[in-house]
């Protein structure tokens, strides 16, 4: 059997239309399949490879750590330098109230941990989130997700969750004195890059403080430099009670975290003791990779170029088939009239060696979220290919 046949037979599938690219090697913004064909990765493995594939400094940190130790003990028992140095580095990039980092393995797990922490700290159980939000696929994360289609066949889910409209201040009264937490993506990703403004975030902060609900920013997709600031909430001057990150955090290895104050986090220590535990959370190799990733992102001006790079994409991507564009930094949505047109464009671009994608809850918009390391020259090259694909699709449609 070929690898492709084995993949379909023995690797569990999540759709009937997997992309089926068989990649042999990846470097920077490029991936190579087994025929040697080169692909430009404009989606970073869904906002993971913010520093590109196999960044040399990340590889070096991984190799150094491999030579010392890998897994030693479940999370939270031994003092492991990669964890402590990473936690210190992350806290140094955050306001002083966000001073305690709980390491987990994925985005969904960060959401689960934060849900438990909020319930335990506030002694309340209602959780509010936004329509069209995505917070993960595990049962807690799914319960607060804002898309009914993803949830309907998995009920019963966690009770006492409610949805309000993203960016709408009129709905904030629904966050009340029974609410444990309000979860919000600082920039909504899977709804096709939806952005709110500083007034909204200020009102949100004020409301949560007023009623004693914890404000939780999910930056699993929009954090780690994706929007041009290290944390997306830096655009809005509002500080959450709990911050979530994952995806690009591990520089290509699995790692996530929920971050809060020492005071809030301390409730996981007692009643019950070991209030949240994980075997692999904060794996030392992943933490070493993460520290190197942060150094790459924060040293050398990469984040300062994000806006200029995004603007170049938006300026170059002009075509009669494109009906709208939205972005926050290098998290971009290029909208078409229909899924059918988008799908034709995506397929054509892949044929020509450029990988884009759509969004979970916005199937007429093209996802462009390249590694932040993409050069201006590479942006010209990839946009030329996308424009070529657009022209061919346009002819096909006539
Ligand atoms: N929150 C957001 C905003 C996400 O984009 C994602 C993943 N797309 C998740 C949570 C879940 O992360 P994971 O897939 O690592 O569980």
XYZ file of C-alpha atoms and ligand atoms in Angstrom:
414
model
C 0.000 0.000 0.000
C 1.128 3.545 -0.622
C 1.434 6.046 2.212
C -1.611 7.821 0.838
C -3.683 4.619 0.995
C -2.456 3.851 4.507
C -3.268 7.407 5.577
C -6.862 6.990 4.466
C -7.160 3.524 5.963
C -5.404 3.768 9.316
C -5.211 7.453 10.217
C -8.566 8.636 11.553
C -10.134 11.124 9.191
C -12.028 14.277 10.062
C -13.502 14.927 6.635
C -13.997 13.237 3.314
C -11.792 15.814 1.610
C -8.347 15.813 3.200
C -5.772 17.853 1.306
C -3.586 14.739 0.904
C -0.326 16.620 0.350
C 2.547 14.367 1.344
C 5.201 16.683 2.685
C 8.731 15.401 3.071
C 10.520 18.482 4.282
C 9.750 22.001 5.460
C 11.988 25.011 5.908
C 11.070 28.651 6.559
C 7.881 29.422 4.631
C 8.319 26.483 2.252
C 7.244 22.846 2.259
C 8.331 20.196 -0.250
C 6.312 17.148 -1.267
C 7.706 13.752 -2.193
C 7.990 14.693 -5.857
C 10.143 17.666 -4.854
C 7.401 20.201 -5.595
C 7.741 23.340 -3.504
C 4.777 24.922 -1.704
C 4.612 28.309 -0.026
C 2.851 27.932 3.317
C 0.644 31.006 3.688
C -1.280 29.609 6.662
C 1.551 28.551 9.005
C -0.096 25.193 9.752
C -3.022 27.294 11.047
C -1.168 30.040 12.894
C 1.505 27.778 14.358
C 4.701 28.418 12.402
C 4.903 32.146 13.203
C 8.705 31.944 13.016
C 8.576 29.629 9.985
C 9.185 25.911 9.801
C 12.275 24.628 11.592
C 13.693 27.986 12.571
C 17.426 27.376 13.228
C 17.286 28.924 16.712
C 14.302 26.783 17.646
C 16.058 23.662 16.327
C 19.188 24.502 18.293
C 17.213 24.965 21.517
C 15.403 21.650 20.952
C 18.662 19.806 20.296
C 20.328 21.338 23.360
C 17.411 20.284 25.549
C 17.318 16.778 24.009
C 20.918 16.368 25.142
C 19.910 17.195 28.738
C 16.522 15.618 29.442
C 13.048 15.073 28.012
C 10.091 14.152 30.203
C 11.003 13.709 33.866
C 7.838 13.964 35.926
C 4.231 15.127 35.690
C 3.675 18.888 35.590
C 4.377 20.905 38.685
C 6.591 18.655 40.790
C 10.197 19.149 39.688
C 11.922 22.459 39.067
C 12.714 22.294 35.358
C 14.809 25.132 33.958
C 13.086 25.269 30.525
C 9.708 25.788 32.251
C 10.876 28.353 34.759
C 12.868 30.368 32.219
C 9.947 30.326 29.797
C 7.429 31.337 32.470
C 9.727 34.181 33.550
C 10.127 35.330 29.924
C 6.380 35.233 29.257
C 5.626 37.181 32.452
C 8.237 39.770 31.496
C 6.153 40.434 28.361
C 2.941 40.868 30.367
C 1.433 43.363 32.826
C 2.419 42.563 36.420
C -0.990 41.036 37.259
C -0.366 38.176 34.809
C 2.405 36.520 36.743
C 1.645 32.807 36.949
C 1.804 30.462 33.957
C 0.122 27.059 33.930
C 1.583 25.008 31.061
C -0.576 22.570 29.083
C -0.303 20.818 25.727
C -2.810 22.503 23.446
C -5.254 25.340 22.987
C -8.295 23.351 24.019
C -6.544 22.287 27.181
C -5.721 25.897 28.023
C -9.435 26.674 27.647
C -10.418 23.725 29.839
C -7.964 24.751 32.546
C -9.185 28.349 32.457
C -12.826 27.251 32.711
C -12.035 25.242 35.817
C -9.917 27.999 37.303
C -12.671 30.587 36.816
C -15.307 28.313 38.360
C -13.108 27.451 41.290
C -12.001 31.061 41.947
C -15.388 32.768 41.632
C -17.419 29.851 43.037
C -19.850 30.497 40.140
C -20.531 28.344 37.129
C -22.093 30.398 34.347
C -19.753 31.006 31.446
C -20.398 33.513 28.690
C -18.709 33.623 25.307
C -19.390 34.989 21.825
C -21.335 33.792 18.834
C -19.024 32.511 16.097
C -16.169 32.004 18.525
C -13.942 28.958 18.398
C -12.245 27.818 21.591
C -11.461 24.184 20.807
C -12.959 20.747 20.314
C -12.857 19.153 23.757
C -16.196 19.090 25.543
C -15.720 22.144 27.754
C -14.225 24.218 24.954
C -16.943 23.052 22.595
C -19.619 23.983 25.141
C -18.571 27.630 25.018
C -17.945 27.639 21.248
C -20.200 29.910 19.254
C -21.131 27.698 16.333
C -24.196 25.550 16.687
C -23.371 23.169 13.815
C -20.201 21.978 15.515
C -22.051 21.356 18.779
C -25.500 20.041 18.001
C -24.702 16.349 17.731
C -22.569 16.241 20.853
C -25.117 17.330 23.449
C -25.462 17.272 26.382
C -22.533 19.625 26.825
C -21.638 21.710 29.887
C -24.716 23.511 31.269
C -24.979 27.223 32.059
C -23.143 28.611 29.079
C -24.480 31.558 27.081
C -23.458 33.414 23.959
C -23.483 37.141 23.240
C -22.590 39.139 20.124
C -18.885 39.834 19.584
C -18.156 43.556 19.727
C -21.656 44.545 20.832
C -21.728 46.610 24.048
C -25.527 46.301 24.365
C -25.116 42.601 25.174
C -22.666 43.115 28.012
C -25.434 43.318 30.633
C -25.748 39.547 30.200
C -22.441 39.228 32.059
C -23.829 39.347 35.584
C -23.131 38.492 39.208
C -23.674 34.805 38.496
C -21.077 34.754 35.743
C -17.792 33.028 36.470
C -16.071 34.141 33.300
C -16.424 35.756 29.931
C -14.271 34.141 27.228
C -13.442 36.149 24.142
C -10.958 35.804 21.308
C -9.156 39.148 21.281
C -9.399 38.895 17.502
C -11.920 36.321 16.307
C -10.129 33.869 14.048
C -12.403 31.157 12.751
C -15.302 33.508 12.048
C -13.052 35.005 9.375
C -10.995 37.623 11.256
C -13.516 39.821 13.121
C -12.144 42.793 14.971
C -13.585 44.956 17.700
C -12.352 48.269 19.124
C -10.827 49.740 22.251
C -14.161 51.155 23.519
C -15.685 47.692 23.408
C -12.797 46.127 25.277
C -12.851 48.922 27.869
C -16.587 48.437 28.398
C -16.037 44.715 28.667
C -13.314 45.145 31.254
C -15.459 47.537 33.262
C -18.474 45.208 33.189
C -16.491 42.134 34.260
C -14.857 44.074 37.103
C -18.228 45.490 38.198
C -19.884 42.086 38.527
C -16.816 40.092 39.586
C -16.640 37.889 36.493
C -13.205 36.942 35.205
C -12.291 38.307 31.788
C -10.504 35.690 29.698
C -8.751 36.513 26.436
C -8.233 33.586 24.087
C -5.062 34.475 22.162
C -4.435 30.930 21.051
C -4.611 32.002 17.434
C -3.982 35.756 17.568
C -1.178 35.865 20.154
C 2.568 35.435 19.736
C 3.000 38.300 17.289
C 0.385 37.339 14.717
C -1.302 40.766 14.842
C 1.900 42.825 15.015
C 2.005 43.150 18.800
C 3.272 40.249 20.859
C -0.161 39.961 22.504
C -3.226 41.064 20.576
C -4.702 42.720 23.687
C -1.871 45.260 23.572
C -3.835 46.895 20.722
C -6.667 47.624 23.132
C -5.005 48.686 26.352
C -7.121 46.347 28.447
C -5.737 43.583 30.657
C -7.566 40.262 31.107
C -7.731 38.223 34.316
C -6.694 35.102 32.446
C -4.820 34.899 29.150
C -4.702 31.816 26.919
C -2.046 30.899 24.388
C -0.958 27.832 22.401
C -0.444 27.133 18.674
C 2.633 29.218 17.737
C 3.808 29.203 21.333
C 5.838 26.012 20.877
C 7.525 27.083 17.636
C 6.167 23.905 15.994
C 5.958 21.683 19.083
C 2.766 21.222 21.121
C 2.474 23.656 24.013
C -0.213 25.859 25.531
C -0.790 27.876 28.688
C -3.335 29.669 30.793
C -1.859 32.630 32.583
C -3.240 34.573 35.516
C -2.261 36.254 38.788
C -0.603 34.286 41.584
C -3.674 35.009 43.688
C -6.185 33.543 41.226
C -3.964 30.626 40.259
C -3.392 29.672 43.909
C -6.888 28.165 44.203
C -5.725 25.133 42.212
C -3.492 24.097 45.118
C -6.138 23.310 47.697
C -9.593 21.898 48.102
C -8.939 19.768 46.196
C -5.190 19.549 46.217
C -3.993 19.062 42.603
C -6.994 20.991 41.300
C -5.731 20.675 37.741
C -3.051 18.261 36.662
C -1.416 17.164 33.425
C 1.304 14.672 32.622
C 2.998 16.360 29.697
C 2.042 20.029 30.158
C 5.201 22.121 29.959
C 7.285 19.376 28.397
C 10.893 20.619 28.681
C 11.680 20.206 24.972
C 8.550 22.171 24.012
C 9.390 24.870 26.570
C 12.938 25.207 25.238
C 11.513 25.565 21.718
C 9.061 28.161 22.988
C 11.732 30.282 24.662
C 13.734 30.350 21.423
C 10.547 31.218 19.503
C 9.913 34.194 21.784
C 13.506 35.363 21.356
C 13.144 35.212 17.564
C 9.868 37.132 17.737
C 11.053 39.833 20.101
C 14.645 40.380 18.956
C 15.381 41.730 15.494
C 12.267 43.755 14.708
C 10.081 41.025 13.199
C 6.921 42.377 14.835
C 7.575 45.915 13.588
C 7.274 44.638 10.025
C 3.954 42.838 10.448
C 1.751 45.781 9.452
C 3.832 46.683 6.409
C 3.781 43.055 5.272
C 0.031 42.794 5.769
C -0.502 46.063 3.883
C 1.569 44.769 0.989
C -0.599 41.635 0.791
C -3.781 43.711 0.850
C -2.467 46.154 -1.714
C -1.329 43.423 -4.105
C -4.424 41.281 -3.769
C -6.755 43.336 -5.939
C -9.067 41.448 -8.256
C -12.667 41.638 -9.391
C -13.442 38.314 -7.661
C -12.398 39.711 -4.255
C -15.347 41.361 -2.528
C -13.891 42.221 0.890
C -10.711 42.056 2.967
C -10.251 42.051 6.736
C -7.107 41.786 8.793
C -5.405 42.374 12.082
C -1.723 42.235 11.233
C -0.878 39.045 9.377
C -4.167 37.363 10.235
C -6.029 38.102 7.020
C -9.340 37.165 5.413
C -9.851 37.733 1.689
C -13.520 37.360 0.922
C -15.222 36.060 -2.233
C -18.858 35.923 -3.174
C -19.231 32.215 -2.459
C -17.546 29.095 -1.161
C -17.584 27.697 -4.703
C -15.417 30.524 -5.999
C -13.134 30.407 -2.953
C -12.646 26.646 -3.291
C -11.731 26.983 -6.973
C -9.180 29.675 -6.094
C -7.664 27.713 -3.210
C -7.350 24.559 -5.325
C -5.843 26.462 -8.232
C -3.340 28.198 -5.927
C -2.298 24.868 -4.411
C -1.800 23.485 -7.924
C 0.522 26.439 -8.482
C 2.327 25.845 -5.182
C 0.715 28.326 -2.776
C -1.215 27.046 0.225
C -4.101 29.052 1.632
C -7.276 27.862 3.351
C -10.742 28.953 4.477
C -12.076 29.456 8.020
C -14.215 27.116 10.125
C -17.150 29.559 10.256
C -16.491 31.689 7.201
C -16.342 29.511 4.158
C -16.235 32.283 1.571
C -13.023 33.881 2.871
C -9.472 32.860 2.123
C -7.233 32.533 5.157
C -3.831 34.133 4.724
C -1.689 33.928 7.859
C 1.877 33.307 6.707
C 4.920 32.867 8.907
C 5.820 36.351 10.169
C 9.293 35.695 8.755
C 7.989 35.913 5.175
C 10.018 38.507 3.239
C 8.552 41.347 1.159
C 9.948 39.634 -1.945
C 8.177 36.395 -0.996
C 4.928 38.337 -0.560
C 5.250 39.690 -4.123
C 5.919 36.167 -5.394
C 3.027 34.502 -3.585
C 0.537 37.237 -4.447
C 1.514 36.966 -8.125
C 0.638 33.270 -7.950
C -2.678 33.925 -6.189
C -3.555 36.584 -8.793
C -2.709 34.095 -11.540
C -5.004 31.561 -9.898
C -7.740 34.212 -9.629
C -7.495 35.063 -13.337
C -7.718 31.408 -14.328
C -10.727 30.841 -12.083
C -12.339 33.969 -13.488
C -12.006 32.602 -17.035
C -13.348 29.241 -15.887
C -16.422 30.933 -14.401
C -17.301 32.736 -17.642
N -8.921 28.885 20.557
C -8.712 29.443 19.348
C -8.970 30.902 19.158
C -8.294 28.652 18.273
O -8.102 29.205 17.073
C -8.039 27.280 18.505
C -7.586 26.377 17.380
N -7.937 26.731 16.113
C -8.276 26.748 19.774
C -8.708 27.590 20.787
C -8.045 25.288 20.074
O -6.697 24.972 20.026
P -6.224 23.454 19.832
O -6.594 23.059 18.440
O -4.732 23.516 20.060
O -6.900 22.647 20.853
